[in-house]
Amino acid sequence: MTTQSPRTPHPVDHLVLPTADLDVARDRLGKLGFTVAPVGKHPFGTENVCVFLGDDAFLEFLAIGQREVCEAEARAGNVFVARDQAYRFRCGNEGFSALVMGTRNAERDHLAFVEAGISAGAILNFSRPFVTPDGKEDRASFRLAFAADLRAPDAFFFTCERVHAPNADRSQLQAHANGAVSLREVVLSEVNPTDFQYLLQEVVNQRDVNAHSFGMDLRAANANVSVLSPQGLHSFFGLEAPGVERGLRLRAFVVGVRDLVAVESLLRSNDIPFEPRGSRLIVHKAPGQGAAIAFEAV
């Protein structure tokens, strides 16, 4: 009998959420109670603002900084920019385009994706300036390995190796008025979730899958990755997905907070509509917030 070697699941590193305007995103995130980092600029024409959580995961709100540079980079084979442009063309400038897993070896992941038939293209190495909250400058370097499925053109995946992470104290950036401490769950949708089981097993580096009547779950090192049917998406999050729409789509994410009552008070004070659903508060997407956010107590 052949046995399979056990795997160590990757952690969720960050989520990529395209936005049309970083100022709009910053304002929306501030009203949701998040502390937002200064603007970061990529060498390939995109720029972002990020929300850093205490579990080392973060949210990346991505905008086009230099369109001509982005277009040139996409033509030259930069998968990150090309997939961002494709997403914006099909889905608009506000949304949730990519799930990013952390890794210690992106080159090994790339080879594994190629062997598995799910590579989305060439590995990407890049560096960008990093400014700490106290104004000190450094450089952060990354190596990315991409995975995708042609049946799911509106979602892509990559692993991110932090080749050089600045030795910076992020405690100020991880302190949020809404008490957010962790990323608890990433939510995707698909009519038949298990059609994409193999892809997600490779991306998350997790063999174990929990299939249930509403979809399936895979446990990453720090969060749950959930793929729900349209019925499950509506039941758990109050979100609508057309019943015949095929292909994985990133829909929502769950943030763990210290005090859910305090979050409710904050949302009310900032005139942010929300929907109580079970033990969660759901804030549906809006300009600057391309996906639904569910808050739950930890």
mmCIF file of C-alpha atoms in Angstrom:
data_model
loop_
_atom_site.group_PDB
_atom_site.id
_atom_site.type_symbol
_atom_site.label_atom_id
_atom_site.label_comp_id
_atom_site.label_asym_id
_atom_site.label_seq_id
_atom_site.Cartn_x
_atom_site.Cartn_y
_atom_site.Cartn_z
ATOM 1 C CA MET A 1 0.000 0.000 0.000
ATOM 2 C CA THR A 2 1.268 3.462 -0.951
ATOM 3 C CA THR A 3 1.145 6.077 1.789
ATOM 4 C CA GLN A 4 1.169 9.823 1.327
ATOM 5 C CA SER A 5 3.570 11.910 3.357
ATOM 6 C CA PRO A 6 1.868 14.377 5.692
ATOM 7 C CA ARG A 7 1.793 18.036 4.785
ATOM 8 C CA THR A 8 2.186 21.149 6.870
ATOM 9 C CA PRO A 9 -0.577 23.576 5.835
ATOM 10 C CA HIS A 10 0.457 27.054 4.770
ATOM 11 C CA PRO A 11 -0.877 30.027 6.739
ATOM 12 C CA VAL A 12 -3.001 32.635 5.013
ATOM 13 C CA ASP A 13 -0.542 35.463 4.404
ATOM 14 C CA HIS A 14 -2.895 38.090 3.019
ATOM 15 C CA LEU A 15 -5.919 38.841 0.865
ATOM 16 C CA VAL A 16 -5.840 40.987 -2.280
ATOM 17 C CA LEU A 17 -8.806 43.357 -2.625
ATOM 18 C CA PRO A 18 -8.755 45.564 -5.733
ATOM 19 C CA THR A 19 -10.060 49.081 -5.256
ATOM 20 C CA ALA A 20 -10.507 52.078 -7.516
ATOM 21 C CA ASP A 21 -9.231 54.699 -5.062
ATOM 22 C CA LEU A 22 -6.974 54.221 -2.056
ATOM 23 C CA ASP A 23 -8.363 57.334 -0.358
ATOM 24 C CA VAL A 24 -11.885 55.891 -0.546
ATOM 25 C CA ALA A 25 -10.608 52.572 0.784
ATOM 26 C CA ARG A 26 -8.742 54.262 3.624
ATOM 27 C CA ASP A 27 -11.827 56.247 4.632
ATOM 28 C CA ARG A 28 -14.054 53.169 4.530
ATOM 29 C CA LEU A 29 -11.589 51.058 6.526
ATOM 30 C CA GLY A 30 -11.221 53.806 9.114
ATOM 31 C CA LYS A 31 -14.983 53.917 9.607
ATOM 32 C CA LEU A 32 -14.934 50.137 10.066
ATOM 33 C CA GLY A 33 -12.450 50.643 12.897
ATOM 34 C CA PHE A 34 -9.252 49.486 11.193
ATOM 35 C CA THR A 35 -5.858 51.151 11.449
ATOM 36 C CA VAL A 36 -4.505 51.582 7.924
ATOM 37 C CA ALA A 37 -0.803 51.563 7.031
ATOM 38 C CA PRO A 38 0.789 54.247 4.811
ATOM 39 C CA VAL A 39 0.601 53.808 1.030
ATOM 40 C CA GLY A 40 2.998 51.221 -0.371
ATOM 41 C CA LYS A 41 4.146 51.405 -3.992
ATOM 42 C CA HIS A 42 5.164 48.412 -6.104
ATOM 43 C CA PRO A 43 7.856 48.650 -8.798
ATOM 44 C CA PHE A 44 5.349 47.396 -11.396
ATOM 45 C CA GLY A 45 2.810 50.221 -11.181
ATOM 46 C CA THR A 46 0.348 49.133 -8.505
ATOM 47 C CA GLU A 47 0.057 50.599 -5.011
ATOM 48 C CA ASN A 48 -1.715 49.610 -1.831
ATOM 49 C CA VAL A 49 -2.824 50.330 1.670
ATOM 50 C CA CYS A 50 -2.765 47.456 4.138
ATOM 51 C CA VAL A 51 -4.464 46.452 7.359
ATOM 52 C CA PHE A 52 -2.157 44.342 9.537
ATOM 53 C CA LEU A 53 -3.667 41.890 12.008
ATOM 54 C CA GLY A 54 -2.114 40.484 15.149
ATOM 55 C CA ASP A 55 -1.802 36.964 13.704
ATOM 56 C CA ASP A 56 0.632 38.235 11.018
ATOM 57 C CA ALA A 57 -2.011 38.086 8.264
ATOM 58 C CA PHE A 58 -3.022 41.280 6.501
ATOM 59 C CA LEU A 59 -5.502 42.784 4.068
ATOM 60 C CA GLU A 60 -4.115 44.414 0.921
ATOM 61 C CA PHE A 61 -6.286 46.994 -0.822
ATOM 62 C CA LEU A 62 -4.747 47.332 -4.281
ATOM 63 C CA ALA A 63 -5.046 50.201 -6.756
ATOM 64 C CA ILE A 64 -3.537 51.185 -10.088
ATOM 65 C CA GLY A 65 -0.826 53.784 -9.536
ATOM 66 C CA GLN A 66 0.815 53.981 -12.977
ATOM 67 C CA ARG A 67 -1.392 52.450 -15.657
ATOM 68 C CA GLU A 68 1.204 52.465 -18.442
ATOM 69 C CA VAL A 69 3.720 50.695 -16.203
ATOM 70 C CA CYS A 70 1.119 48.097 -15.241
ATOM 71 C CA GLU A 71 0.241 47.423 -18.868
ATOM 72 C CA ALA A 72 3.901 47.041 -19.841
ATOM 73 C CA GLU A 73 4.542 44.692 -16.924
ATOM 74 C CA ALA A 74 1.529 42.561 -17.843
ATOM 75 C CA ARG A 75 2.774 42.250 -21.431
ATOM 76 C CA ALA A 76 6.194 41.260 -20.101
ATOM 77 C CA GLY A 77 4.715 38.331 -18.161
ATOM 78 C CA ASN A 78 4.160 39.751 -14.662
ATOM 79 C CA VAL A 79 1.396 37.397 -13.466
ATOM 80 C CA PHE A 80 0.399 39.558 -10.496
ATOM 81 C CA VAL A 81 -0.333 42.600 -12.650
ATOM 82 C CA ALA A 82 -1.832 40.612 -15.525
ATOM 83 C CA ARG A 83 -4.299 38.858 -13.232
ATOM 84 C CA ASP A 84 -5.187 42.139 -11.526
ATOM 85 C CA GLN A 85 -5.929 43.712 -14.905
ATOM 86 C CA ALA A 86 -7.992 40.704 -15.994
ATOM 87 C CA TYR A 87 -9.995 40.837 -12.764
ATOM 88 C CA ARG A 88 -10.733 44.550 -13.155
ATOM 89 C CA PHE A 89 -11.773 44.041 -16.783
ATOM 90 C CA ARG A 90 -14.254 41.285 -15.895
ATOM 91 C CA CYS A 91 -15.428 42.323 -12.432
ATOM 92 C CA GLY A 92 -14.756 46.030 -12.021
ATOM 93 C CA ASN A 93 -12.336 48.003 -9.892
ATOM 94 C CA GLU A 94 -13.784 46.941 -6.527
ATOM 95 C CA GLY A 95 -13.598 43.343 -5.393
ATOM 96 C CA PHE A 96 -11.681 40.415 -3.919
ATOM 97 C CA SER A 97 -9.301 38.830 -6.408
ATOM 98 C CA ALA A 98 -6.681 36.670 -4.681
ATOM 99 C CA LEU A 99 -5.992 34.448 -1.705
ATOM 100 C CA VAL A 100 -2.320 34.470 -0.716
ATOM 101 C CA MET A 101 -0.679 31.778 1.384
ATOM 102 C CA GLY A 102 2.553 32.236 3.307
ATOM 103 C CA THR A 103 5.530 30.054 2.474
ATOM 104 C CA ARG A 104 9.195 29.624 3.317
ATOM 105 C CA ASN A 105 10.069 28.438 -0.185
ATOM 106 C CA ALA A 106 8.186 29.936 -3.136
ATOM 107 C CA GLU A 107 10.530 28.286 -5.646
ATOM 108 C CA ARG A 108 9.563 24.864 -4.332
ATOM 109 C CA ASP A 109 5.891 25.844 -4.485
ATOM 110 C CA HIS A 110 6.289 26.972 -8.091
ATOM 111 C CA LEU A 111 7.751 23.606 -9.076
ATOM 112 C CA ALA A 112 4.923 21.844 -7.233
ATOM 113 C CA PHE A 113 2.312 23.968 -9.024
ATOM 114 C CA VAL A 114 3.914 23.208 -12.393
ATOM 115 C CA GLU A 115 3.958 19.476 -11.628
ATOM 116 C CA ALA A 116 0.319 19.608 -10.486
ATOM 117 C CA GLY A 117 -0.744 21.412 -13.665
ATOM 118 C CA ILE A 118 -2.010 24.511 -11.856
ATOM 119 C CA SER A 119 0.847 27.002 -12.328
ATOM 120 C CA ALA A 120 -0.402 30.416 -13.457
ATOM 121 C CA GLY A 121 2.977 31.531 -14.796
ATOM 122 C CA ALA A 122 6.493 32.574 -13.926
ATOM 123 C CA ILE A 123 7.670 33.190 -10.384
ATOM 124 C CA LEU A 124 7.933 36.880 -9.394
ATOM 125 C CA ASN A 125 10.704 38.447 -7.313
ATOM 126 C CA PHE A 126 10.413 42.072 -6.238
ATOM 127 C CA SER A 127 11.290 44.621 -3.567
ATOM 128 C CA ARG A 128 9.548 47.790 -2.487
ATOM 129 C CA PRO A 129 10.215 50.594 0.004
ATOM 130 C CA PHE A 130 8.720 50.180 3.455
ATOM 131 C CA VAL A 131 8.048 53.030 5.874
ATOM 132 C CA THR A 132 7.563 52.238 9.569
ATOM 133 C CA PRO A 133 4.978 54.114 11.669
ATOM 134 C CA ASP A 134 7.782 56.240 13.137
ATOM 135 C CA GLY A 135 8.986 57.263 9.674
ATOM 136 C CA LYS A 136 12.000 54.973 9.256
ATOM 137 C CA GLU A 137 12.605 53.610 5.762
ATOM 138 C CA ASP A 138 13.586 50.088 4.779
ATOM 139 C CA ARG A 139 13.015 47.696 1.889
ATOM 140 C CA ALA A 140 10.810 44.626 1.868
ATOM 141 C CA SER A 141 11.531 41.795 -0.581
ATOM 142 C CA PHE A 142 9.175 39.039 -1.721
ATOM 143 C CA ARG A 143 9.062 35.970 -3.946
ATOM 144 C CA LEU A 144 5.685 34.867 -5.340
ATOM 145 C CA ALA A 145 4.568 31.560 -6.889
ATOM 146 C CA PHE A 146 1.223 31.575 -8.729
ATOM 147 C CA ALA A 147 -1.559 29.001 -9.102
ATOM 148 C CA ALA A 148 -4.858 29.160 -10.966
ATOM 149 C CA ASP A 149 -7.535 27.124 -12.684
ATOM 150 C CA LEU A 150 -8.847 28.054 -16.140
ATOM 151 C CA ARG A 151 -12.343 27.189 -14.931
ATOM 152 C CA ALA A 152 -12.106 30.016 -12.384
ATOM 153 C CA PRO A 153 -10.916 33.156 -14.209
ATOM 154 C CA ASP A 154 -12.049 35.530 -11.447
ATOM 155 C CA ALA A 155 -9.934 34.118 -8.607
ATOM 156 C CA PHE A 156 -6.249 33.406 -8.394
ATOM 157 C CA PHE A 157 -3.847 32.210 -5.759
ATOM 158 C CA PHE A 158 -0.210 32.551 -4.888
ATOM 159 C CA THR A 159 2.244 31.775 -2.157
ATOM 160 C CA CYS A 160 4.342 34.619 -0.794
ATOM 161 C CA GLU A 161 7.831 34.170 0.627
ATOM 162 C CA ARG A 162 8.947 37.156 2.666
ATOM 163 C CA VAL A 163 12.567 37.119 1.563
ATOM 164 C CA HIS A 164 13.426 40.211 3.545
ATOM 165 C CA ALA A 165 10.971 41.522 6.101
ATOM 166 C CA PRO A 166 11.917 44.840 7.715
ATOM 167 C CA ASN A 167 12.632 44.559 11.416
ATOM 168 C CA ALA A 168 9.876 46.972 12.344
ATOM 169 C CA ASP A 169 7.561 47.226 15.314
ATOM 170 C CA ARG A 170 4.074 46.909 13.845
ATOM 171 C CA SER A 171 2.249 47.019 17.157
ATOM 172 C CA GLN A 172 0.780 50.454 16.352
ATOM 173 C CA LEU A 173 -0.521 49.211 13.002
ATOM 174 C CA GLN A 174 -1.978 46.081 14.618
ATOM 175 C CA ALA A 175 -3.980 48.088 17.183
ATOM 176 C CA HIS A 176 -7.478 48.621 15.771
ATOM 177 C CA ALA A 177 -10.403 50.590 17.161
ATOM 178 C CA ASN A 178 -12.695 47.657 16.349
ATOM 179 C CA GLY A 179 -10.521 45.273 18.402
ATOM 180 C CA ALA A 180 -9.576 43.141 15.384
ATOM 181 C CA VAL A 181 -6.940 40.554 16.224
ATOM 182 C CA SER A 182 -6.995 37.830 13.568
ATOM 183 C CA LEU A 183 -8.207 36.544 10.234
ATOM 184 C CA ARG A 184 -10.533 33.642 11.010
ATOM 185 C CA GLU A 185 -11.934 32.508 7.666
ATOM 186 C CA VAL A 186 -11.752 33.158 3.927
ATOM 187 C CA VAL A 187 -14.978 32.476 2.035
ATOM 188 C CA LEU A 188 -15.300 31.479 -1.617
ATOM 189 C CA SER A 189 -18.323 30.343 -3.597
ATOM 190 C CA GLU A 190 -18.988 27.789 -6.341
ATOM 191 C CA VAL A 191 -22.033 25.788 -7.445
ATOM 192 C CA ASN A 192 -20.205 22.503 -6.834
ATOM 193 C CA PRO A 193 -17.393 23.318 -4.359
ATOM 194 C CA THR A 194 -15.638 19.949 -4.515
ATOM 195 C CA ASP A 195 -14.893 20.493 -8.212
ATOM 196 C CA PHE A 196 -12.049 22.688 -6.950
ATOM 197 C CA GLN A 197 -10.883 20.463 -4.109
ATOM 198 C CA TYR A 198 -7.642 19.469 -5.814
ATOM 199 C CA LEU A 199 -6.649 23.048 -6.618
ATOM 200 C CA LEU A 200 -7.198 24.258 -3.058
ATOM 201 C CA GLN A 201 -5.491 21.245 -1.517
ATOM 202 C CA GLU A 202 -2.355 22.190 -3.452
ATOM 203 C CA VAL A 203 -2.628 25.913 -2.715
ATOM 204 C CA VAL A 204 -3.269 25.496 1.015
ATOM 205 C CA ASN A 205 -0.909 22.492 1.177
ATOM 206 C CA GLN A 206 -3.571 20.573 3.060
ATOM 207 C CA ARG A 207 -4.780 17.078 2.174
ATOM 208 C CA ASP A 208 -7.676 16.955 4.647
ATOM 209 C CA VAL A 209 -10.981 18.321 3.375
ATOM 210 C CA ASN A 210 -14.194 18.592 5.368
ATOM 211 C CA ALA A 211 -17.059 18.203 2.867
ATOM 212 C CA HIS A 212 -20.564 19.069 4.069
ATOM 213 C CA SER A 213 -24.003 19.801 2.645
ATOM 214 C CA PHE A 214 -23.194 23.470 2.034
ATOM 215 C CA GLY A 215 -19.679 23.046 0.618
ATOM 216 C CA MET A 216 -16.229 22.200 1.932
ATOM 217 C CA ASP A 217 -13.596 23.523 4.335
ATOM 218 C CA LEU A 218 -9.822 23.269 4.362
ATOM 219 C CA ARG A 219 -7.868 24.252 7.423
ATOM 220 C CA ALA A 220 -4.877 26.507 6.798
ATOM 221 C CA ALA A 221 -2.292 27.016 9.539
ATOM 222 C CA ASN A 222 -4.065 30.113 10.892
ATOM 223 C CA ALA A 223 -7.539 30.239 9.335
ATOM 224 C CA ASN A 224 -10.296 28.286 7.653
ATOM 225 C CA VAL A 225 -10.673 28.324 3.863
ATOM 226 C CA SER A 226 -14.316 27.700 3.033
ATOM 227 C CA VAL A 227 -15.986 27.129 -0.329
ATOM 228 C CA LEU A 228 -19.762 27.428 -0.131
ATOM 229 C CA SER A 229 -22.563 26.649 -2.535
ATOM 230 C CA PRO A 230 -24.962 29.532 -3.324
ATOM 231 C CA GLN A 231 -27.287 28.139 -0.644
ATOM 232 C CA GLY A 232 -24.487 28.026 1.907
ATOM 233 C CA LEU A 233 -23.316 31.511 1.027
ATOM 234 C CA HIS A 234 -26.817 32.858 1.642
ATOM 235 C CA SER A 235 -27.411 30.837 4.805
ATOM 236 C CA PHE A 236 -24.157 31.749 6.545
ATOM 237 C CA PHE A 237 -23.475 35.248 5.222
ATOM 238 C CA GLY A 238 -26.659 36.566 3.615
ATOM 239 C CA LEU A 239 -24.848 36.887 0.282
ATOM 240 C CA GLU A 240 -26.346 36.109 -3.088
ATOM 241 C CA ALA A 241 -24.595 34.169 -5.851
ATOM 242 C CA PRO A 242 -26.412 33.242 -9.067
ATOM 243 C CA GLY A 243 -27.303 29.576 -8.894
ATOM 244 C CA VAL A 244 -25.805 28.740 -12.296
ATOM 245 C CA GLU A 245 -22.648 30.849 -11.988
ATOM 246 C CA ARG A 246 -19.627 28.540 -12.254
ATOM 247 C CA GLY A 247 -16.056 29.079 -11.138
ATOM 248 C CA LEU A 248 -14.520 29.948 -7.797
ATOM 249 C CA ARG A 249 -15.110 33.473 -6.572
ATOM 250 C CA LEU A 250 -13.765 35.101 -3.435
ATOM 251 C CA ARG A 251 -16.734 36.549 -1.545
ATOM 252 C CA ALA A 252 -16.015 37.405 2.082
ATOM 253 C CA PHE A 253 -13.705 37.028 5.046
ATOM 254 C CA VAL A 254 -14.177 36.722 8.783
ATOM 255 C CA VAL A 255 -12.228 38.872 11.247
ATOM 256 C CA GLY A 256 -11.898 37.911 14.903
ATOM 257 C CA VAL A 257 -12.476 40.780 17.367
ATOM 258 C CA ARG A 258 -12.191 41.098 21.125
ATOM 259 C CA ASP A 259 -15.663 42.529 21.771
ATOM 260 C CA LEU A 260 -18.525 42.166 19.288
ATOM 261 C CA VAL A 261 -20.773 44.565 21.222
ATOM 262 C CA ALA A 262 -18.120 47.253 20.913
ATOM 263 C CA VAL A 263 -17.909 46.617 17.154
ATOM 264 C CA GLU A 264 -21.672 47.018 16.851
ATOM 265 C CA SER A 265 -21.510 50.320 18.715
ATOM 266 C CA LEU A 266 -18.672 51.547 16.500
ATOM 267 C CA LEU A 267 -20.527 50.636 13.301
ATOM 268 C CA ARG A 268 -23.664 52.400 14.490
ATOM 269 C CA SER A 269 -21.736 55.528 15.440
ATOM 270 C CA ASN A 270 -20.150 55.649 11.974
ATOM 271 C CA ASP A 271 -23.457 54.963 10.151
ATOM 272 C CA ILE A 272 -22.167 51.686 8.695
ATOM 273 C CA PRO A 273 -25.047 49.304 7.869
ATOM 274 C CA PHE A 274 -24.589 45.768 9.169
ATOM 275 C CA GLU A 275 -26.539 42.551 9.471
ATOM 276 C CA PRO A 276 -26.503 40.426 12.646
ATOM 277 C CA ARG A 277 -26.360 36.778 11.587
ATOM 278 C CA GLY A 278 -25.854 34.148 14.268
ATOM 279 C CA SER A 279 -22.760 35.036 16.272
ATOM 280 C CA ARG A 280 -21.464 37.419 13.608
ATOM 281 C CA LEU A 281 -22.002 40.940 12.332
ATOM 282 C CA ILE A 282 -21.921 41.090 8.524
ATOM 283 C CA VAL A 283 -20.896 44.306 6.779
ATOM 284 C CA HIS A 284 -21.697 43.990 3.093
ATOM 285 C CA LYS A 285 -19.342 45.309 0.441
ATOM 286 C CA ALA A 286 -19.257 49.001 -0.444
ATOM 287 C CA PRO A 287 -16.949 51.393 -2.334
ATOM 288 C CA GLY A 288 -13.480 50.889 -0.880
ATOM 289 C CA GLN A 289 -14.496 47.535 0.585
ATOM 290 C CA GLY A 290 -14.724 44.970 -2.203
ATOM 291 C CA ALA A 291 -15.885 42.015 -0.130
ATOM 292 C CA ALA A 292 -18.240 41.329 2.737
ATOM 293 C CA ILE A 293 -16.591 41.388 6.158
ATOM 294 C CA ALA A 294 -17.935 39.307 9.016
ATOM 295 C CA PHE A 295 -16.894 40.208 12.557
ATOM 296 C CA GLU A 296 -16.993 37.524 15.254
ATOM 297 C CA ALA A 297 -15.771 37.403 18.839
ATOM 298 C CA VAL A 298 -12.660 35.386 19.677
#
